[in-house]
Coordinates of N, CA and C in Angstrom, one line a residue:
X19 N 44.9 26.4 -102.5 CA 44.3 27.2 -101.5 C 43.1 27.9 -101.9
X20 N 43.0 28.1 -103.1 CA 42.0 29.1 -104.2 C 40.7 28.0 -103.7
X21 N 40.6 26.7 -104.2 CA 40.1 25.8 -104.1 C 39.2 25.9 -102.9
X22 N 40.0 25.4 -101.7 CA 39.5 25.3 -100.5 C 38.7 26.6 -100.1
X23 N 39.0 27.9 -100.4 CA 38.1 29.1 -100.2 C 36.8 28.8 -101.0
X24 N 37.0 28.5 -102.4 CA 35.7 28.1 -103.0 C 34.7 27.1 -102.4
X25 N 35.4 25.9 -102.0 CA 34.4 24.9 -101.4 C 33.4 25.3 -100.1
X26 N 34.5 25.7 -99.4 CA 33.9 26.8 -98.0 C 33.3 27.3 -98.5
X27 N 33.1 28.5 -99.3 CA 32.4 29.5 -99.8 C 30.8 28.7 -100.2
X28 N 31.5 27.7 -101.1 CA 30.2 27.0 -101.6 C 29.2 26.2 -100.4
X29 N 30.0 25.9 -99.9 CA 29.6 25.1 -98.4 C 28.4 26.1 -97.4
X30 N 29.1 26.8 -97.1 CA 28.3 28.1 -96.8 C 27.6 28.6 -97.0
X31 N 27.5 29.0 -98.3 CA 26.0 29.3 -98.8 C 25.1 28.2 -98.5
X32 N 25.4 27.2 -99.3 CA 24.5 25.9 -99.6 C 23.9 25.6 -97.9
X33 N 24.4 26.0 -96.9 CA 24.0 25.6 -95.3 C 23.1 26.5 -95.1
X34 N 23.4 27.7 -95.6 CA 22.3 29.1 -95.1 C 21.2 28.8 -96.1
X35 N 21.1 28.5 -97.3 CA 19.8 28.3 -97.8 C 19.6 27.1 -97.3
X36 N 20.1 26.3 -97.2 CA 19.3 25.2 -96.2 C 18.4 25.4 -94.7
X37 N 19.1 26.0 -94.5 CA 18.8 27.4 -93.1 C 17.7 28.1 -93.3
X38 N 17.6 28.5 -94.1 CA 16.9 29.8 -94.5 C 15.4 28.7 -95.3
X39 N 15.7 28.2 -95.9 CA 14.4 27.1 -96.3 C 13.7 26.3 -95.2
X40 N 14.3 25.3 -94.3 CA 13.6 25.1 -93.2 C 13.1 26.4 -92.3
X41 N 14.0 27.1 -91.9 CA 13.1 28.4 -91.2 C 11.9 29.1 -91.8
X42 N 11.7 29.0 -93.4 CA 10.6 29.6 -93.5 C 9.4 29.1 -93.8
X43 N 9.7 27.5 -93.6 CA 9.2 26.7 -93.8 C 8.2 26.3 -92.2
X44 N 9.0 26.0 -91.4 CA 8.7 25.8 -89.7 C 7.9 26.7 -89.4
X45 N 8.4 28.0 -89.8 CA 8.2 29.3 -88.4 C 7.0 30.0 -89.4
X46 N 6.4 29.9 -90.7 CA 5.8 30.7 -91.0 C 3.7 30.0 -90.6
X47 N 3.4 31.1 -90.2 CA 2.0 30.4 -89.5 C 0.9 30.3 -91.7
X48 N 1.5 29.5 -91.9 CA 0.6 29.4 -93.1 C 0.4 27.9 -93.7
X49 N 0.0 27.3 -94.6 CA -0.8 26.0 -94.9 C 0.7 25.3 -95.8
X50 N 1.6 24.4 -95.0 CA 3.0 24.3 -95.5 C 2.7 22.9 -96.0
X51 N 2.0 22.1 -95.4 CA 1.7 20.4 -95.5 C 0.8 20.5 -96.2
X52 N -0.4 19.2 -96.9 CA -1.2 19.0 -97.1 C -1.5 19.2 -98.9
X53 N -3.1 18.8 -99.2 CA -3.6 19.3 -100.2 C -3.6 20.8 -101.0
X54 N -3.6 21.2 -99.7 CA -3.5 23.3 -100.3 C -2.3 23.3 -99.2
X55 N -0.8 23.8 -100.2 CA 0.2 24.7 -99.6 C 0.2 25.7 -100.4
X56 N 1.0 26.5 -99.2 CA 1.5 27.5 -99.9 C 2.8 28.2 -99.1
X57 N 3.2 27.3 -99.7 CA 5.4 27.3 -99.1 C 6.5 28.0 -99.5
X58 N 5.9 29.4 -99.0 CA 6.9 30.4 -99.3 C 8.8 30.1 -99.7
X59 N 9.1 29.3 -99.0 CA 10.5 28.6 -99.1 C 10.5 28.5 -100.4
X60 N 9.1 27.6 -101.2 CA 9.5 27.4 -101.9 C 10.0 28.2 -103.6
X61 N 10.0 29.1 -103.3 CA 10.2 30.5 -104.3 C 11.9 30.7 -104.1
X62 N 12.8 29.5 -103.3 CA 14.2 29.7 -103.3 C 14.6 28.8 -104.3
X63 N 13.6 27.7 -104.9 CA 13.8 26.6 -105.5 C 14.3 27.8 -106.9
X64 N 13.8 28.7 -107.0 CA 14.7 29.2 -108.5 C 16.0 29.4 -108.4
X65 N 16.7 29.4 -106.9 CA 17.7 30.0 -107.1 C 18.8 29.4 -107.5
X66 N 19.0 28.1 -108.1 CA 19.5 27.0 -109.0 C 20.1 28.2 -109.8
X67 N 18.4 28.8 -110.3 CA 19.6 29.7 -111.8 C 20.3 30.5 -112.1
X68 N 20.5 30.8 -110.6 CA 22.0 31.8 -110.4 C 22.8 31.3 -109.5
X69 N 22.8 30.2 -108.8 CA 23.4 29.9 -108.0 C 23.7 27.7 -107.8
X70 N 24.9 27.5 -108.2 CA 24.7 25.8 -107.9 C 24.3 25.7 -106.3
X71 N 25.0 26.0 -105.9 CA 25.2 26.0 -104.4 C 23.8 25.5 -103.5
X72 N 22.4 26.3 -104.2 CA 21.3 26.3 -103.9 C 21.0 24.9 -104.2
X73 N 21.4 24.5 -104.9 CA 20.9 22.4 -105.1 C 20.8 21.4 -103.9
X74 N 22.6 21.8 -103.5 CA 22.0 20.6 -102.3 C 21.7 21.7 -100.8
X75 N 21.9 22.9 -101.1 CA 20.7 24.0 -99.8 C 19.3 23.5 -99.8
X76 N 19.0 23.8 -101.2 CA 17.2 23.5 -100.7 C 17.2 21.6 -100.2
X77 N 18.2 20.9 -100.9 CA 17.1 19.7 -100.7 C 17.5 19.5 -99.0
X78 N 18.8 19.7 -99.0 CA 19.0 19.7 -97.2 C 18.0 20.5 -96.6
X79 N 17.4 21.9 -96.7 CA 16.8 22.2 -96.3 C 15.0 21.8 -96.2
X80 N 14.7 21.2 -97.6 CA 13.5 20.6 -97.6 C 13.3 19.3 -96.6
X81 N 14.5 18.5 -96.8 CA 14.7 17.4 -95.9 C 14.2 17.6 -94.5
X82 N 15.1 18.8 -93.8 CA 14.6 18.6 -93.0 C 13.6 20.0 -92.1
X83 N 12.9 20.4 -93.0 CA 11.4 21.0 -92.6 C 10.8 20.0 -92.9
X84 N 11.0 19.0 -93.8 CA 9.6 17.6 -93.5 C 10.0 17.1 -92.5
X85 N 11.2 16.7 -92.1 CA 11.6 15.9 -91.1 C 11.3 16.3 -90.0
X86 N 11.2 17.4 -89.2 CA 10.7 18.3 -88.2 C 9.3 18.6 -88.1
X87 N 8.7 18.8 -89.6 CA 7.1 18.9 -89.9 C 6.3 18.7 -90.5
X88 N 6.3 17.5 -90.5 CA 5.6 16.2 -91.4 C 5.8 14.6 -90.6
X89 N 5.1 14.1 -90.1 CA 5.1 12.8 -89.8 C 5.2 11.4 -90.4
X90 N 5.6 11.9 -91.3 CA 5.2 10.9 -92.7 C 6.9 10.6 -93.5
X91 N 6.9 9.5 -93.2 CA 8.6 9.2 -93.9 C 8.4 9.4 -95.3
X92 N 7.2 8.9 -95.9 CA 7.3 9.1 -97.0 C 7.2 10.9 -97.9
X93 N 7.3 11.6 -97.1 CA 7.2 13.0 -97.2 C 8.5 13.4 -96.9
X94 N 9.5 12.6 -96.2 CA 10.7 13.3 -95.2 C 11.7 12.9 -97.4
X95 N 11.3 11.5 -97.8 CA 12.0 11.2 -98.7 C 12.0 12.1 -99.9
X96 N 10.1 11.7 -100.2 CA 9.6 12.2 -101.7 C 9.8 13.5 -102.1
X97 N 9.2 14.0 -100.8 CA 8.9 15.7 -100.6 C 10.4 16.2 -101.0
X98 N 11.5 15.9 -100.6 CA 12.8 16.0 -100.7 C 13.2 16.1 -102.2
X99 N 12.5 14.8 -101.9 CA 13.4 14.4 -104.1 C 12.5 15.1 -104.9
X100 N 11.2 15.9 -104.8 CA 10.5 16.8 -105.4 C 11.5 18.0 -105.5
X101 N 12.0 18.4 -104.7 CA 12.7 19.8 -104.3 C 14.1 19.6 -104.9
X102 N 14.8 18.2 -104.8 CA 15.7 18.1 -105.7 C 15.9 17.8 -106.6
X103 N 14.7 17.5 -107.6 CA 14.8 17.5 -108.9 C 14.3 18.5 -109.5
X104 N 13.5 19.5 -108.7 CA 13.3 20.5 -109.4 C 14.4 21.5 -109.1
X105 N 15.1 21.4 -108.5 CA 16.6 22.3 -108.0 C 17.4 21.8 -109.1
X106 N 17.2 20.5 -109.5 CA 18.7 20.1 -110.5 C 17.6 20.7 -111.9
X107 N 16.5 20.5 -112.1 CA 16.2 21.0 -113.8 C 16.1 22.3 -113.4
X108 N 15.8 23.3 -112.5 CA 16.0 24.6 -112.5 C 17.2 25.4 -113.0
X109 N 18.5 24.6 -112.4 CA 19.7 24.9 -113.0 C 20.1 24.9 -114.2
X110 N 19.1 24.1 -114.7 CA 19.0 23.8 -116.5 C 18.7 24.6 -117.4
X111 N 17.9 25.4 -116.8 CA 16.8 26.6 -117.5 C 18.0 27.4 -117.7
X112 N 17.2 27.8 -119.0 CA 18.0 29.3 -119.9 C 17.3 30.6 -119.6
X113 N 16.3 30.6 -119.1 CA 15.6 31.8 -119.3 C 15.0 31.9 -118.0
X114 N 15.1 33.0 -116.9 CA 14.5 33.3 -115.5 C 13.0 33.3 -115.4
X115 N 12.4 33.5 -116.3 CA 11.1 33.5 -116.0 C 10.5 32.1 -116.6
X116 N 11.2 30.8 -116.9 CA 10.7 29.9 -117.5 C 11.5 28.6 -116.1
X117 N 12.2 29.7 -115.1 CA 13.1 28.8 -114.4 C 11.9 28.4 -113.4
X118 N 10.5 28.8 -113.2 CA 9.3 28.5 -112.1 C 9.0 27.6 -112.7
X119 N 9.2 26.7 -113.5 CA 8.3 25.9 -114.3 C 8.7 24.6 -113.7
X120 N 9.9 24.3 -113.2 CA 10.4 22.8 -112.8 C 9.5 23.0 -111.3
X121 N 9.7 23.6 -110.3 CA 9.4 23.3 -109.1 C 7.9 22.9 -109.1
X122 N 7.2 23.9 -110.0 CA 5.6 23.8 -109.7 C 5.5 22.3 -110.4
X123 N 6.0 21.7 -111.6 CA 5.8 20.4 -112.2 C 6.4 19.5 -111.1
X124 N 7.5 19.4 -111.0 CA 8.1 18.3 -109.8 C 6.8 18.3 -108.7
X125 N 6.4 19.6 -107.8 CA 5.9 19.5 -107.0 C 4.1 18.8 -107.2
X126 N 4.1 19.9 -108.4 CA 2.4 18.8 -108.7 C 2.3 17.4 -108.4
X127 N 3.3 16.8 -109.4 CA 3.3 15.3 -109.4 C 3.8 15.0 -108.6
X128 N 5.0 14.8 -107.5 CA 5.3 14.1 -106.7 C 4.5 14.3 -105.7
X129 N 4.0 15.8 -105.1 CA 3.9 15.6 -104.2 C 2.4 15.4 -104.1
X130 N 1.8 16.2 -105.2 CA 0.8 15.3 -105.6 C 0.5 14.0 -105.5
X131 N 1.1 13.0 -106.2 CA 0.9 11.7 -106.0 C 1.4 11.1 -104.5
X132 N 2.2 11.5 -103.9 CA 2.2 11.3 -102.3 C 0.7 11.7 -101.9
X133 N 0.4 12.8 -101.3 CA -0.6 13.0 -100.7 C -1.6 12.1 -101.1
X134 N -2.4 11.8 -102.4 CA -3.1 11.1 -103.0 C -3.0 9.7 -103.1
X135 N -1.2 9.4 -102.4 CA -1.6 7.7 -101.6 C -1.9 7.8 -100.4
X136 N -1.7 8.5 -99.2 CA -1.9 9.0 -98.0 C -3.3 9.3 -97.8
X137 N -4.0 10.0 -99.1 CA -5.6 10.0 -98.3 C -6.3 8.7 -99.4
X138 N -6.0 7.4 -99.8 CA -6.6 6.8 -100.6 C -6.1 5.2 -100.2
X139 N -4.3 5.8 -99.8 CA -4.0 3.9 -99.5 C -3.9 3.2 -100.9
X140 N -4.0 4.1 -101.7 CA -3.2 3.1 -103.1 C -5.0 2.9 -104.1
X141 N -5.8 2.8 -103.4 CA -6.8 2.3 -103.5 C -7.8 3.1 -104.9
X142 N -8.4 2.2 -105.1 CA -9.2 3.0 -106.9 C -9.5 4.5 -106.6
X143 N -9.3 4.9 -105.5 CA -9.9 6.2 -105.8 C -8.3 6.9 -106.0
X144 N -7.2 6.6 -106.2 CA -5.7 7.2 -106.7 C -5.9 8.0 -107.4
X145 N -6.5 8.0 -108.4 CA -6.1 8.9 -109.9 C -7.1 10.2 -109.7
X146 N -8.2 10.0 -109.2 CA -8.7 11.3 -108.9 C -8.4 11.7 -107.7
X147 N -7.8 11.3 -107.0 CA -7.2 11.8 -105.6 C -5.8 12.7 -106.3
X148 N -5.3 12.1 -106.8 CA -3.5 12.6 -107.2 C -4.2 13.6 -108.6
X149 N -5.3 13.8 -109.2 CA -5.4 14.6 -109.9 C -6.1 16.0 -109.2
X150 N -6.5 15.7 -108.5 CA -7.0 16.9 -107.7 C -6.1 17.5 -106.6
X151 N -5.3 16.8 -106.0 CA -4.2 17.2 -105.5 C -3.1 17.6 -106.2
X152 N -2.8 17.1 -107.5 CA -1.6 17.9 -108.4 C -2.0 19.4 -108.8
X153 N -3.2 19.5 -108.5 CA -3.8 20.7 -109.2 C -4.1 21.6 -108.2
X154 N -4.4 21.4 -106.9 CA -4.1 22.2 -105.7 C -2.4 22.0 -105.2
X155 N -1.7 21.6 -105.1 CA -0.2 21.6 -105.1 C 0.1 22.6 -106.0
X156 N 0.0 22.1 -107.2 CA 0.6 22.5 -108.5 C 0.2 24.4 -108.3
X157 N -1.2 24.8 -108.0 CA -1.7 26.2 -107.7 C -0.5 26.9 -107.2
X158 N -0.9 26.4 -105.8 CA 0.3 27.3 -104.7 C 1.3 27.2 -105.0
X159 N 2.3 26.2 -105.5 CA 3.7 26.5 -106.1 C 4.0 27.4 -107.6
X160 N 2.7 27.3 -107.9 CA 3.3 27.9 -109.2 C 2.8 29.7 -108.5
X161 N 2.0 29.6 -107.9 CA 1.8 31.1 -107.4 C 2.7 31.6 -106.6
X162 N 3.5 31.0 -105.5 CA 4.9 31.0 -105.0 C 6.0 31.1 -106.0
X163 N 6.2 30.4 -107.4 CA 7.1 30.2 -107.6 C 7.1 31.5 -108.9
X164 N 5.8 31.7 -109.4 CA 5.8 33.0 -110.3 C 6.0 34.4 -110.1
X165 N 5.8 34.1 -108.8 CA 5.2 35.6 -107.9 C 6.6 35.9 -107.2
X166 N 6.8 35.7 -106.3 CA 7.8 35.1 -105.2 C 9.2 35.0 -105.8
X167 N 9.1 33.8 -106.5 CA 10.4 33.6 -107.0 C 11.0 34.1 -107.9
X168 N 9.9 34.5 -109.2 CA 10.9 35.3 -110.3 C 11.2 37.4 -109.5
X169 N 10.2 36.9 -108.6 CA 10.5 38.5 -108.0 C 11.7 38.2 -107.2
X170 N 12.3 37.3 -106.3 CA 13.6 36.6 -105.7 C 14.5 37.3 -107.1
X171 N 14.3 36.6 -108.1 CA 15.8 36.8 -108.9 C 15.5 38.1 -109.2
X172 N 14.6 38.4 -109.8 CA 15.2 40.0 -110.1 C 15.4 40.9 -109.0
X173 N 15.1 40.6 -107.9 CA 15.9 41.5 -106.7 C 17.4 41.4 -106.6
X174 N 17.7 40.0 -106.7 CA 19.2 39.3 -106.7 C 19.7 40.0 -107.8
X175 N 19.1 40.6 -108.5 CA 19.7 41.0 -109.8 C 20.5 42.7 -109.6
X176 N 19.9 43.0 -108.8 CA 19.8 44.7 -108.3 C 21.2 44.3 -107.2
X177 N 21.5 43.8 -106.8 CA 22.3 43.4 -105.7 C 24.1 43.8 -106.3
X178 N 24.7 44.7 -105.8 CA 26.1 44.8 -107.0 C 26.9 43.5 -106.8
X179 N 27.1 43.3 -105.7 CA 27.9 41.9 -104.9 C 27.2 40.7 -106.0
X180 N 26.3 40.8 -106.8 CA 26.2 39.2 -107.4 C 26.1 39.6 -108.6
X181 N 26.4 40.9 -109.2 CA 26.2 40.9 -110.9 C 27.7 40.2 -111.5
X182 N 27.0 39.7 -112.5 CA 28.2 38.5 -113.2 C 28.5 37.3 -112.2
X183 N 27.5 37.5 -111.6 CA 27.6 35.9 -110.8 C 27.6 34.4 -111.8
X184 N 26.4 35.0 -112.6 CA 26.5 34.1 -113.4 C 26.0 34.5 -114.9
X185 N 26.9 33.5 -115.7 CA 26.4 34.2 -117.3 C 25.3 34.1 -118.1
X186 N 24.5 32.8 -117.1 CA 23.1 33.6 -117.5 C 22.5 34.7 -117.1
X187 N 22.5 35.3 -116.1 CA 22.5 36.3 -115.5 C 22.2 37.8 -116.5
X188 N 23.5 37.5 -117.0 CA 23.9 38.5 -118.0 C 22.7 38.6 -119.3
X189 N 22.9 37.3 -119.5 CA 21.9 37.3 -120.7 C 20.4 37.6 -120.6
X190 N 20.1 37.3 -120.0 CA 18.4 37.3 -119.4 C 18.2 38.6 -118.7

């Protein structure tokens, strides 16, 4: 029975950051698509390192803010698997302030190199397209994800309901 409360439990969270990622993603009037983002949501991508639950939250919730706001399948997929691979190495990190480092890299390059086939078509101008786009991506996420998100965890941290949530936690 222990079990089933935990899965629910886990279930639940994992739906509300899913929730909570597409909503702030949809509803905020700021630059969410494109060459220059800046995707507030995405400063939840740390929360891997207190939380599993947050793994398949954000990517269900990345899923479907592209899906809803982006026209582009190949954004509904990549964009997605950007958010979930930087959700699974986030979880990996030892140290909270080194945990911004996956989303902004995932995001550079994938979503980087998406956009930079979308305005090029594959075509010789790729590499300076996907390099100037990893480095406008790469900006706003790591500015989101330094700013935003390590300030996310240490609020989480002030919170009495989540101390010893987790034993990194503790340590950091």
């Amino acid at each position: 029975m222990s079990k089933s409360r935990i899965s629910v439990h886990r279930l639940t969270l994992a739906a509300v950051m899913a929730a909570a990622y597409a909503g702030l993603t949809l509803l905020l009037p700021i630059p969410q698509y494109g060459p220059v983002q800046f995707r507030v949501a995405e400063a939840m991508t740390l929360l891997p390192f207190l939380f599993p639950e947050a793994i398949p939250g954000l990517a269900v919730g990345c899923f479907l803010a592209n899906l809803l706001g982006s026209p582009y399948v190949l954004d509904w997929i990549f964009g997605t698997l950007a958010t979930l691979l930087a959700a699974l190495w986030t979880s990996r990190m030892h140290n909270r302030y080194l945990a911004a480092v996956p989303p902004v890299v995932c995001n550079a390059l994938i979503v980087g190199a998406e956009i930079a086939y979308f305005s090029t078509l594959d075509g010789a101008a790729f590499l300076p397209a996907f390099a100037m786009n990893a480095v406008t991506v790469g900006l706003g996420e790591a500015l989101v994800c330094f700013v935003l998100g390590t300030l996310l965890l240490r609020v989480l941290d002030q919170v009495p309901a989540l101390r010893g949530r987790s034993a990194r936690q503790a340590q950091n």
